[in-house]
Tab-separated table of C-alpha atoms in Angstrom:
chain	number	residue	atom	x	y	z
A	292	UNK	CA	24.319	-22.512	0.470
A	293	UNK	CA	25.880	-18.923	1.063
A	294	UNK	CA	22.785	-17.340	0.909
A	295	UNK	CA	20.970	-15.297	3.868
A	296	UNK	CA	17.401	-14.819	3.128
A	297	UNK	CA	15.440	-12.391	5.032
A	298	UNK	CA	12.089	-11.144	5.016
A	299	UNK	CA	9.741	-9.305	5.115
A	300	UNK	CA	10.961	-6.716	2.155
A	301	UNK	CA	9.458	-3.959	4.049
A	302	UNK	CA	7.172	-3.338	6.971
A	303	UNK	CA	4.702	-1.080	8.841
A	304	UNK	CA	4.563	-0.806	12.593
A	305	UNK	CA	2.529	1.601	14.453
A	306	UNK	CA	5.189	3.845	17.046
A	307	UNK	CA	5.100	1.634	20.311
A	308	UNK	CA	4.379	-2.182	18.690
A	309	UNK	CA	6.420	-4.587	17.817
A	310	UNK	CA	8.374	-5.369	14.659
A	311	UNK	CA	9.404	-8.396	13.744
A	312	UNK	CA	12.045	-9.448	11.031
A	313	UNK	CA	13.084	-13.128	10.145
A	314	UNK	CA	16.354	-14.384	8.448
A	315	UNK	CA	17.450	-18.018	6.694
A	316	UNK	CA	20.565	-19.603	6.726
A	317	UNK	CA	21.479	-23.077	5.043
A	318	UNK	CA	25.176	-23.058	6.040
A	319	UNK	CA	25.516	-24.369	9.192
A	320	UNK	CA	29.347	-23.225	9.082
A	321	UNK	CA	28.177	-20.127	10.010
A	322	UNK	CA	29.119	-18.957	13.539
A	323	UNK	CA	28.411	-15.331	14.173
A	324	UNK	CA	24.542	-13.812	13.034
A	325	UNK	CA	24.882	-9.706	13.142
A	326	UNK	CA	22.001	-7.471	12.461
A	327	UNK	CA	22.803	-3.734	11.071
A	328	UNK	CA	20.730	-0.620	10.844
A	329	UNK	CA	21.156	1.543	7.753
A	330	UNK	CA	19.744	4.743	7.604
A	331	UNK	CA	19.821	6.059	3.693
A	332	UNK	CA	22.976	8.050	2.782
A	333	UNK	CA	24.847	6.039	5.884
A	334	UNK	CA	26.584	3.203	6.290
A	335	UNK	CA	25.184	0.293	7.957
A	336	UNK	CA	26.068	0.122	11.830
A	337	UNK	CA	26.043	-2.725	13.958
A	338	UNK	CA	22.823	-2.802	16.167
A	339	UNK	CA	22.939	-6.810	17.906
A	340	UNK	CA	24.949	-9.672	17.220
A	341	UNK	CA	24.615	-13.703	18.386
A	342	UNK	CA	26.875	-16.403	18.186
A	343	UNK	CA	25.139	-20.185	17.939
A	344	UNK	CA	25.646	-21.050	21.542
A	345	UNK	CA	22.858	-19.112	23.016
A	346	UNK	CA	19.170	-18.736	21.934
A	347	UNK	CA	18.238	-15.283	22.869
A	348	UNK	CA	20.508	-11.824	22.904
A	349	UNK	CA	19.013	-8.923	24.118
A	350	UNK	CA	19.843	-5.532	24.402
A	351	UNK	CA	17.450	-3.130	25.120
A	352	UNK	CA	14.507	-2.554	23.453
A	353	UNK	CA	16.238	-5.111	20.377
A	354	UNK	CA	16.358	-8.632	20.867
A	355	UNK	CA	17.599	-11.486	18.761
A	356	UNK	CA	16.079	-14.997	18.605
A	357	UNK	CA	17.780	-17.805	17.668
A	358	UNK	CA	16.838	-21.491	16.045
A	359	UNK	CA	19.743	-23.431	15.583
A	360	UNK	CA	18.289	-26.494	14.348
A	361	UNK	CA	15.285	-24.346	12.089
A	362	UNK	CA	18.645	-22.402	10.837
A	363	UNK	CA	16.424	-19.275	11.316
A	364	UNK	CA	17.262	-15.896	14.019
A	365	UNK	CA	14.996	-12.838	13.695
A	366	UNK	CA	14.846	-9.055	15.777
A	367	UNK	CA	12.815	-8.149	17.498
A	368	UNK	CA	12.174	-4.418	17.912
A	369	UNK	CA	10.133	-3.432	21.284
A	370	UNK	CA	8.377	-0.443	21.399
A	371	UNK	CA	9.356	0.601	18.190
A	372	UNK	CA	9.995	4.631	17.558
A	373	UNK	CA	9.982	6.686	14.500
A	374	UNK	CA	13.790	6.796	14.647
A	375	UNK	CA	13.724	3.199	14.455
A	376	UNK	CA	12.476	4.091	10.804
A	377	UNK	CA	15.338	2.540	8.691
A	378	UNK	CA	16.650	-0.596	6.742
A	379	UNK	CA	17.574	-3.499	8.592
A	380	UNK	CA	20.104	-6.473	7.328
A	381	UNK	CA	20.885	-10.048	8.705
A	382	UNK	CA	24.400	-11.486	7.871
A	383	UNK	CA	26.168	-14.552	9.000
A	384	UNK	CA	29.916	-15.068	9.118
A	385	UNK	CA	31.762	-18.064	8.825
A	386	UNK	CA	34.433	-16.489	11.959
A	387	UNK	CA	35.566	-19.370	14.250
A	388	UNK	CA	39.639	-19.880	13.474
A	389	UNK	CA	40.171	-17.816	10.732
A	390	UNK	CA	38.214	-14.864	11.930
A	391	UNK	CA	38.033	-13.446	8.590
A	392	UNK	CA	34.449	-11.331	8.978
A	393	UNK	CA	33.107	-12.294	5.532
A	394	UNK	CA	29.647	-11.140	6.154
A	395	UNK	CA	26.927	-12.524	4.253
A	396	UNK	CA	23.756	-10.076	4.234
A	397	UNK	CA	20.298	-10.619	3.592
A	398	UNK	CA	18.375	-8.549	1.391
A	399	UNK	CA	17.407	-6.125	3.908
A	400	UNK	CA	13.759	-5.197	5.196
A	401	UNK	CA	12.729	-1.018	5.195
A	402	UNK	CA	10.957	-0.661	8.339
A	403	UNK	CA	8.741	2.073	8.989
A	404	UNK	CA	7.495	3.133	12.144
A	405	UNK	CA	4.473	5.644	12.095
A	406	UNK	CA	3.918	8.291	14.764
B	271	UNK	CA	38.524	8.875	16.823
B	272	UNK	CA	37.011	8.922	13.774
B	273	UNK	CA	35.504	6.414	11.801
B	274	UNK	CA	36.121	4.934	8.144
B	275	UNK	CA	36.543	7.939	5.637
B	276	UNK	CA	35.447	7.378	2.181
B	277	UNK	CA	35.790	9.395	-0.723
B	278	UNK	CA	34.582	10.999	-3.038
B	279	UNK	CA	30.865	10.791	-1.719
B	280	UNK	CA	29.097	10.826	-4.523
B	281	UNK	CA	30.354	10.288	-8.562
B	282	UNK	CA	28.584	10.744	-11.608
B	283	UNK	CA	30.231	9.739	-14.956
B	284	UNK	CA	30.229	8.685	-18.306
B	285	UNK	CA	30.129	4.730	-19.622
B	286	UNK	CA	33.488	3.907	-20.109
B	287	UNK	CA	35.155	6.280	-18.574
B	288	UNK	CA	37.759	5.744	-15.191
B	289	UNK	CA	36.939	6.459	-11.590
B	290	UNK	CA	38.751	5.684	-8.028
B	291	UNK	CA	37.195	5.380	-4.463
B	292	UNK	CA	39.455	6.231	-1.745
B	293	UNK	CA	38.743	4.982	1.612
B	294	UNK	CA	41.000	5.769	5.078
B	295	UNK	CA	40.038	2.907	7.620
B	296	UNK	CA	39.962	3.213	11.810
B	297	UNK	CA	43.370	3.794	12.562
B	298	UNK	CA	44.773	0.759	14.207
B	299	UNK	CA	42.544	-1.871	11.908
B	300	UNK	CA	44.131	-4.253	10.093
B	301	UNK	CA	41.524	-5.809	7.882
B	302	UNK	CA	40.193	-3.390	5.324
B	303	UNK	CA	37.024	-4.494	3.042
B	304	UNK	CA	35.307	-3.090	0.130
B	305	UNK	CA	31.625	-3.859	-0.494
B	306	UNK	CA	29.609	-3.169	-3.363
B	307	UNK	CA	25.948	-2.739	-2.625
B	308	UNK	CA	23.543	-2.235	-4.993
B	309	UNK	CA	19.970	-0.528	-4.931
B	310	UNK	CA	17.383	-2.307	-2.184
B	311	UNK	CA	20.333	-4.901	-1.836
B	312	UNK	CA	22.736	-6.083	0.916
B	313	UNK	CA	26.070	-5.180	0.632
B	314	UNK	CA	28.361	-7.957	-1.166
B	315	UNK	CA	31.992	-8.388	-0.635
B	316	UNK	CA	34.541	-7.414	-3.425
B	317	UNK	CA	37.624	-7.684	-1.872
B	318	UNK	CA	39.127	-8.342	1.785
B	319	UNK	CA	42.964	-7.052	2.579
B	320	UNK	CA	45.139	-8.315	5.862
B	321	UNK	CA	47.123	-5.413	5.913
B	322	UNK	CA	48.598	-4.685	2.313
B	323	UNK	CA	47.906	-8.284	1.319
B	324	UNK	CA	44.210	-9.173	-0.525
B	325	UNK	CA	43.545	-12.525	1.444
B	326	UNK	CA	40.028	-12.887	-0.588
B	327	UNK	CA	39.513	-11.436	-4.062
B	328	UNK	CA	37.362	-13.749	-5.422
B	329	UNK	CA	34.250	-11.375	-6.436
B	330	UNK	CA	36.237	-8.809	-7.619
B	331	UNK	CA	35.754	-8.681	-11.786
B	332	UNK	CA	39.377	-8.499	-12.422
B	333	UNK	CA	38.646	-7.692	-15.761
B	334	UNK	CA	37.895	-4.107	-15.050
B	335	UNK	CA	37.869	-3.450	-10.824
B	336	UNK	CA	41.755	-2.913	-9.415
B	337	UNK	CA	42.209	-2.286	-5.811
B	338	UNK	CA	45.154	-1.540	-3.871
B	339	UNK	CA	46.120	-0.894	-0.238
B	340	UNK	CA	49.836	0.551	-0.005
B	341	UNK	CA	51.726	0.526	3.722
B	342	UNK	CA	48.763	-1.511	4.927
B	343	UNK	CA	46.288	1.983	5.758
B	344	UNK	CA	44.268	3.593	3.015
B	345	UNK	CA	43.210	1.708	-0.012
B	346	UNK	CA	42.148	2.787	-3.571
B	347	UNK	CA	39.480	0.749	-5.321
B	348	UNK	CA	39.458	1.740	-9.296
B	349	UNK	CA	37.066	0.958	-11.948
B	350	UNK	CA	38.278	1.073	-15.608
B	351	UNK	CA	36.373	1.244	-17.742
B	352	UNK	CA	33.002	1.931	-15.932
B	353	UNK	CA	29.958	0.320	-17.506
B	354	UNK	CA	26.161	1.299	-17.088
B	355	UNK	CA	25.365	-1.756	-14.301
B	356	UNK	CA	28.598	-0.531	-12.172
B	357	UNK	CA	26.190	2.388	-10.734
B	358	UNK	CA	26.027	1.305	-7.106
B	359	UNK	CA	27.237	2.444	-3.114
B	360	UNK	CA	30.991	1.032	-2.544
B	361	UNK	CA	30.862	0.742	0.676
B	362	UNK	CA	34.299	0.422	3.208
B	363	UNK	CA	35.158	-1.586	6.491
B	364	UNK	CA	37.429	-1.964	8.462
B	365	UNK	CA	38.183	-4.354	11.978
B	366	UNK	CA	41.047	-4.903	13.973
B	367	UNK	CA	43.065	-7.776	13.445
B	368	UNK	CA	42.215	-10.124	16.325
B	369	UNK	CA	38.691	-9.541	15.289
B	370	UNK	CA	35.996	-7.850	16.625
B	371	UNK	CA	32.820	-4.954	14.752
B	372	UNK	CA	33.005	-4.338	11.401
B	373	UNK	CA	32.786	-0.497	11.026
B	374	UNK	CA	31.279	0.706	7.668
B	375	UNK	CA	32.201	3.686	6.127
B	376	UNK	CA	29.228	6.042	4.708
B	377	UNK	CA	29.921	4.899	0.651
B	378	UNK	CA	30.527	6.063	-2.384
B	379	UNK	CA	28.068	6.804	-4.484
B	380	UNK	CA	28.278	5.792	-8.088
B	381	UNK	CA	26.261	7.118	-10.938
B	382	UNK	CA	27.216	5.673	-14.225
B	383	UNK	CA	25.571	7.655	-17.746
């Protein structure tokens, strides 16, 4: 019931479409649904974040989309770039009171954008 | 202001042998995490500290991981002894207090022989 999952494992998007990458959740304790960028040798950053009481973030050219009751929330990368070339993770966080920022990741998705 | 600082960057050692990540968080953050992540794998959470107190070790294996965070700023995760399936990133955070980003540090790099 911890578990994120998160597909696809790795994608392929020509430089100016569209990539798309979903994420599960069963926990419905969850409250706060980040997305990082990793680039390799890096740390992952924080790109986008949502909390449950809104359906749609955007910021951007990256938006995330939100299903409460599917317990689902994917990115959406516009106009994708050849920088945009790294691995993306979903995580969910149990914050509300206790704020502790447990993040629970997915199991990441290597995007590749070609020129 | 500079982010988290981990060292060493990258390790290479022998089975069974000791080695110690170092990691210097944001100055100013309160809650310091390690995170082990392995190969094509999310990062996992080892251990969680509220200053110089570990609020959540309940994936650290006790039996051979240590960590410790002295005056509530840097923090020293060990591994003794170091087995073949330990080779991994460990990766820092850290956040302030009342919340907020989690900052990631760039990782340590484990190679175990």
């Amino acid at each position: 019931q911890q578990q994120v999952k998160q597909s696809p494992q790795s994608l392929i998007v020509q430089k100016g479409g569209i990539s798309i990458i979903n994420c599960a959740y069963e926990n419905t304790a969850f409250d706060y649904f980040p997305w990082y960028q990793q680039f390799p040798g890096k740390g992952p950053a924080l790109l986008i974040a949502i909390r449950p009481d809104v359906s749609e973030k955007k910021e951007g050219r990256f938006t995330i989309s939100f299903n409460k009751s599917a317990k689902q929330f994917s990115l959406h990368i516009m106009d994708s770039q050849p920088g945009d070339s790294a691995t993306y993770f979903c995580a969910a966080s149990i914050d509300g009171s206790s704020n502790t920022g447990k993040l629970i990741f997915g199991q990441g998705t290597t995007l590749q954008v070609k020129p | 202001e500079a982010g988290v600082v981990q060292s060493p960057r990258y390790k290479i050692i022998e089975k069974k042998q000791p080695v110690a990540f170092w990691c210097n968080p944001i100055s100013g953050h309160n809650t310091l995490y390690w995170y082990l992540q392995n190969l094509g794998q999310g990062p996992e959470l080892l251990i969680r500290y509220e200053n110089e107190e570990a609020v959540d070790d309940s994936q650290l294996p006790k039996d051979r991981f240590s960590a410790e965070r002295l005056k509530g700023v840097d923090s020293t995760l060990k591994i003794q002894p170091a087995e073949l399936g330990d080779s991994a990133v460990y990766l820092c955070a850290s956040r302030r207090g009342d919340g907020g980003e989690l900052f990631f540090g760039e990782g340590s790099r484990l190679t175990v022989l």
